[in-house]
Amino acid sequence: RGSQKKSRITFMTKTINQIQDEIIKEFELFDNWEDRYEHLINLGQELPPLPKKLKTEDTLVPGCQSKVWLHISSQNATLHLQGQSDALITSGLLALILRIFNNQPPKEIQNAELYFIDRIKLAEHLSQTRANGLYSIIQRIKDYTIKC
């Protein structure tokens, strides 16, 4: 008789820095900002739609030129993020931030330095209002972690 082994697969969540490094490598694949913007738009279009019941005044992020809804909850010592925007590039920015912070412990989020923004030169290729919106999204998430 053959012996059966039980699979001991464990799923590790990538760290915030590992995810940032992946994003940097992704953006390095593109030669110009036109292609990078297209990639951002595609990322935004891949976001699952936010349920209508979660699009409230409480989930609306202030400081964004376009409308951005961000629903944050915590479970099993990690944050769970859902979001949506009514603007294409902002949706892409939101997708990047959700990718980095979703399923991460609040303490890790509080201490995170988002170096990918400088490394891919994102801020210098955004309008001032979009850059402000990006930082408003990040701040909303970091503010939530203080409550956890």
Tab-separated table of C-alpha atoms in Angstrom:
chain	number	residue	atom	x	y	z
A	1	ARG	CA	0.000	0.000	0.000
A	2	GLY	CA	1.133	3.524	-0.781
A	3	SER	CA	1.115	6.109	1.925
A	4	GLN	CA	-0.788	9.300	1.463
A	5	LYS	CA	0.806	12.517	2.580
A	6	LYS	CA	-1.247	15.442	3.680
A	7	SER	CA	-0.463	18.670	1.940
A	8	ARG	CA	0.908	21.288	4.284
A	9	ILE	CA	0.535	24.270	2.046
A	10	THR	CA	0.393	27.542	3.868
A	11	PHE	CA	-0.470	30.788	2.205
A	12	MET	CA	1.694	33.668	3.265
A	13	THR	CA	0.557	37.179	2.687
A	14	LYS	CA	3.239	39.198	0.992
A	15	THR	CA	4.675	42.045	2.988
A	16	ILE	CA	3.953	45.638	2.099
A	17	ASN	CA	7.515	46.048	0.820
A	18	GLN	CA	7.334	42.885	-1.293
A	19	ILE	CA	4.192	44.209	-2.958
A	20	GLN	CA	5.784	47.629	-3.513
A	21	ASP	CA	8.800	45.946	-5.116
A	22	GLU	CA	6.453	44.031	-7.458
A	23	ILE	CA	4.760	47.286	-8.461
A	24	ILE	CA	8.125	48.940	-9.133
A	25	LYS	CA	9.139	46.008	-11.379
A	26	GLU	CA	5.802	46.177	-13.209
A	27	PHE	CA	6.184	49.870	-13.942
A	28	GLU	CA	9.804	49.403	-15.067
A	29	LEU	CA	8.475	47.262	-17.922
A	30	PHE	CA	6.992	50.357	-19.547
A	31	ASP	CA	9.187	52.746	-21.518
A	32	ASN	CA	7.045	55.844	-21.201
A	33	TRP	CA	4.346	57.433	-19.106
A	34	GLU	CA	1.665	56.992	-21.729
A	35	ASP	CA	2.043	53.211	-21.304
A	36	ARG	CA	2.209	53.559	-17.509
A	37	TYR	CA	-1.035	55.550	-17.492
A	38	GLU	CA	-2.643	52.858	-19.621
A	39	HIS	CA	-1.460	50.253	-17.090
A	40	LEU	CA	-2.909	52.346	-14.235
A	41	ILE	CA	-6.253	52.584	-16.051
A	42	ASN	CA	-6.276	48.813	-16.613
A	43	LEU	CA	-5.573	48.193	-12.923
A	44	GLY	CA	-8.480	50.449	-12.003
A	45	GLN	CA	-10.812	48.654	-14.382
A	46	GLU	CA	-9.945	45.357	-12.676
A	47	LEU	CA	-11.215	46.574	-9.296
A	48	PRO	CA	-14.389	44.757	-8.316
A	49	PRO	CA	-17.343	47.143	-8.122
A	50	LEU	CA	-18.125	48.445	-4.668
A	51	PRO	CA	-21.617	47.394	-3.541
A	52	LYS	CA	-24.033	50.330	-3.702
A	53	LYS	CA	-24.792	50.061	0.033
A	54	LEU	CA	-21.104	50.859	0.745
A	55	LYS	CA	-21.139	54.066	-1.321
A	56	THR	CA	-22.067	56.428	1.494
A	57	GLU	CA	-20.969	59.827	2.760
A	58	ASP	CA	-18.966	57.982	5.434
A	59	THR	CA	-16.955	56.039	2.846
A	60	LEU	CA	-16.404	59.032	0.544
A	61	VAL	CA	-12.772	60.175	0.807
A	62	PRO	CA	-12.438	63.945	1.250
A	63	GLY	CA	-9.637	65.745	-0.577
A	64	CYS	CA	-10.114	63.943	-3.875
A	65	GLN	CA	-11.162	65.819	-7.005
A	66	SER	CA	-13.077	62.801	-8.252
A	67	LYS	CA	-15.353	60.678	-6.103
A	68	VAL	CA	-13.548	57.940	-4.206
A	69	TRP	CA	-15.317	55.557	-1.875
A	70	LEU	CA	-13.213	53.515	0.499
A	71	HIS	CA	-14.722	50.866	2.766
A	72	ILE	CA	-12.400	49.633	5.507
A	73	SER	CA	-13.043	46.819	7.951
A	74	SER	CA	-10.839	44.675	10.134
A	75	GLN	CA	-10.992	40.964	10.701
A	76	ASN	CA	-8.478	38.452	12.031
A	77	ALA	CA	-6.012	41.239	12.876
A	78	THR	CA	-5.846	42.513	9.293
A	79	LEU	CA	-7.534	45.303	7.362
A	80	HIS	CA	-9.888	44.530	4.517
A	81	LEU	CA	-10.264	47.250	1.920
A	82	GLN	CA	-12.739	47.810	-0.866
A	83	GLY	CA	-12.932	50.883	-2.995
A	84	GLN	CA	-14.108	52.516	-6.157
A	85	SER	CA	-13.670	55.805	-7.979
A	86	ASP	CA	-15.594	57.486	-10.747
A	87	ALA	CA	-12.349	58.472	-12.561
A	88	LEU	CA	-10.093	56.145	-14.552
A	89	ILE	CA	-6.639	57.163	-13.328
A	90	THR	CA	-7.840	57.607	-9.759
A	91	SER	CA	-9.264	54.073	-9.905
A	92	GLY	CA	-5.819	52.853	-10.889
A	93	LEU	CA	-4.191	54.726	-8.014
A	94	LEU	CA	-6.778	53.257	-5.663
A	95	ALA	CA	-6.084	49.766	-7.038
A	96	LEU	CA	-2.369	50.165	-6.242
A	97	ILE	CA	-3.044	51.286	-2.668
A	98	LEU	CA	-5.585	48.521	-2.059
A	99	ARG	CA	-3.148	45.965	-3.445
A	100	ILE	CA	-0.481	47.124	-0.985
A	101	PHE	CA	-2.588	47.533	2.156
A	102	ASN	CA	-5.367	44.937	1.806
A	103	ASN	CA	-5.045	42.015	4.244
A	104	GLN	CA	-2.174	43.665	6.121
A	105	PRO	CA	-1.983	44.114	9.899
A	106	PRO	CA	-2.795	47.669	11.065
A	107	LYS	CA	0.617	48.063	12.732
A	108	GLU	CA	2.393	47.248	9.446
A	109	ILE	CA	0.258	49.817	7.630
A	110	GLN	CA	0.961	52.474	10.266
A	111	ASN	CA	4.704	51.937	9.919
A	112	ALA	CA	4.764	51.565	6.133
A	113	GLU	CA	6.833	53.916	4.052
A	114	LEU	CA	5.355	53.962	0.572
A	115	TYR	CA	8.584	54.272	-1.374
A	116	PHE	CA	7.091	52.956	-4.623
A	117	ILE	CA	5.541	56.399	-5.275
A	118	ASP	CA	8.986	58.011	-5.578
A	119	ARG	CA	10.678	55.021	-7.209
A	120	ILE	CA	8.267	54.945	-10.150
A	121	LYS	CA	8.116	58.760	-10.195
A	122	LEU	CA	4.352	58.619	-9.772
A	123	ALA	CA	3.852	61.891	-7.892
A	124	GLU	CA	5.746	63.937	-10.467
A	125	HIS	CA	3.506	62.592	-13.243
A	126	LEU	CA	0.223	63.338	-11.487
A	127	SER	CA	-1.637	66.615	-11.380
A	128	GLN	CA	-1.564	68.296	-7.971
A	129	THR	CA	-5.210	67.396	-7.354
A	130	ARG	CA	-4.641	63.704	-8.205
A	131	ALA	CA	-1.537	63.591	-6.009
A	132	ASN	CA	-3.556	65.154	-3.156
A	133	GLY	CA	-6.250	62.537	-3.720
A	134	LEU	CA	-3.690	59.733	-3.576
A	135	TYR	CA	-2.345	61.005	-0.271
A	136	SER	CA	-5.901	61.460	1.061
A	137	ILE	CA	-6.631	57.789	0.346
A	138	ILE	CA	-3.426	56.723	2.110
A	139	GLN	CA	-4.168	58.980	5.073
A	140	ARG	CA	-7.731	57.656	5.417
A	141	ILE	CA	-6.381	54.111	5.672
A	142	LYS	CA	-3.613	55.052	8.121
A	143	ASP	CA	-6.121	57.001	10.260
A	144	TYR	CA	-8.324	53.901	10.446
A	145	THR	CA	-5.410	51.791	11.709
A	146	ILE	CA	-5.119	54.020	14.785
A	147	LYS	CA	-8.584	52.822	15.857
A	148	CYS	CA	-7.583	49.151	15.617
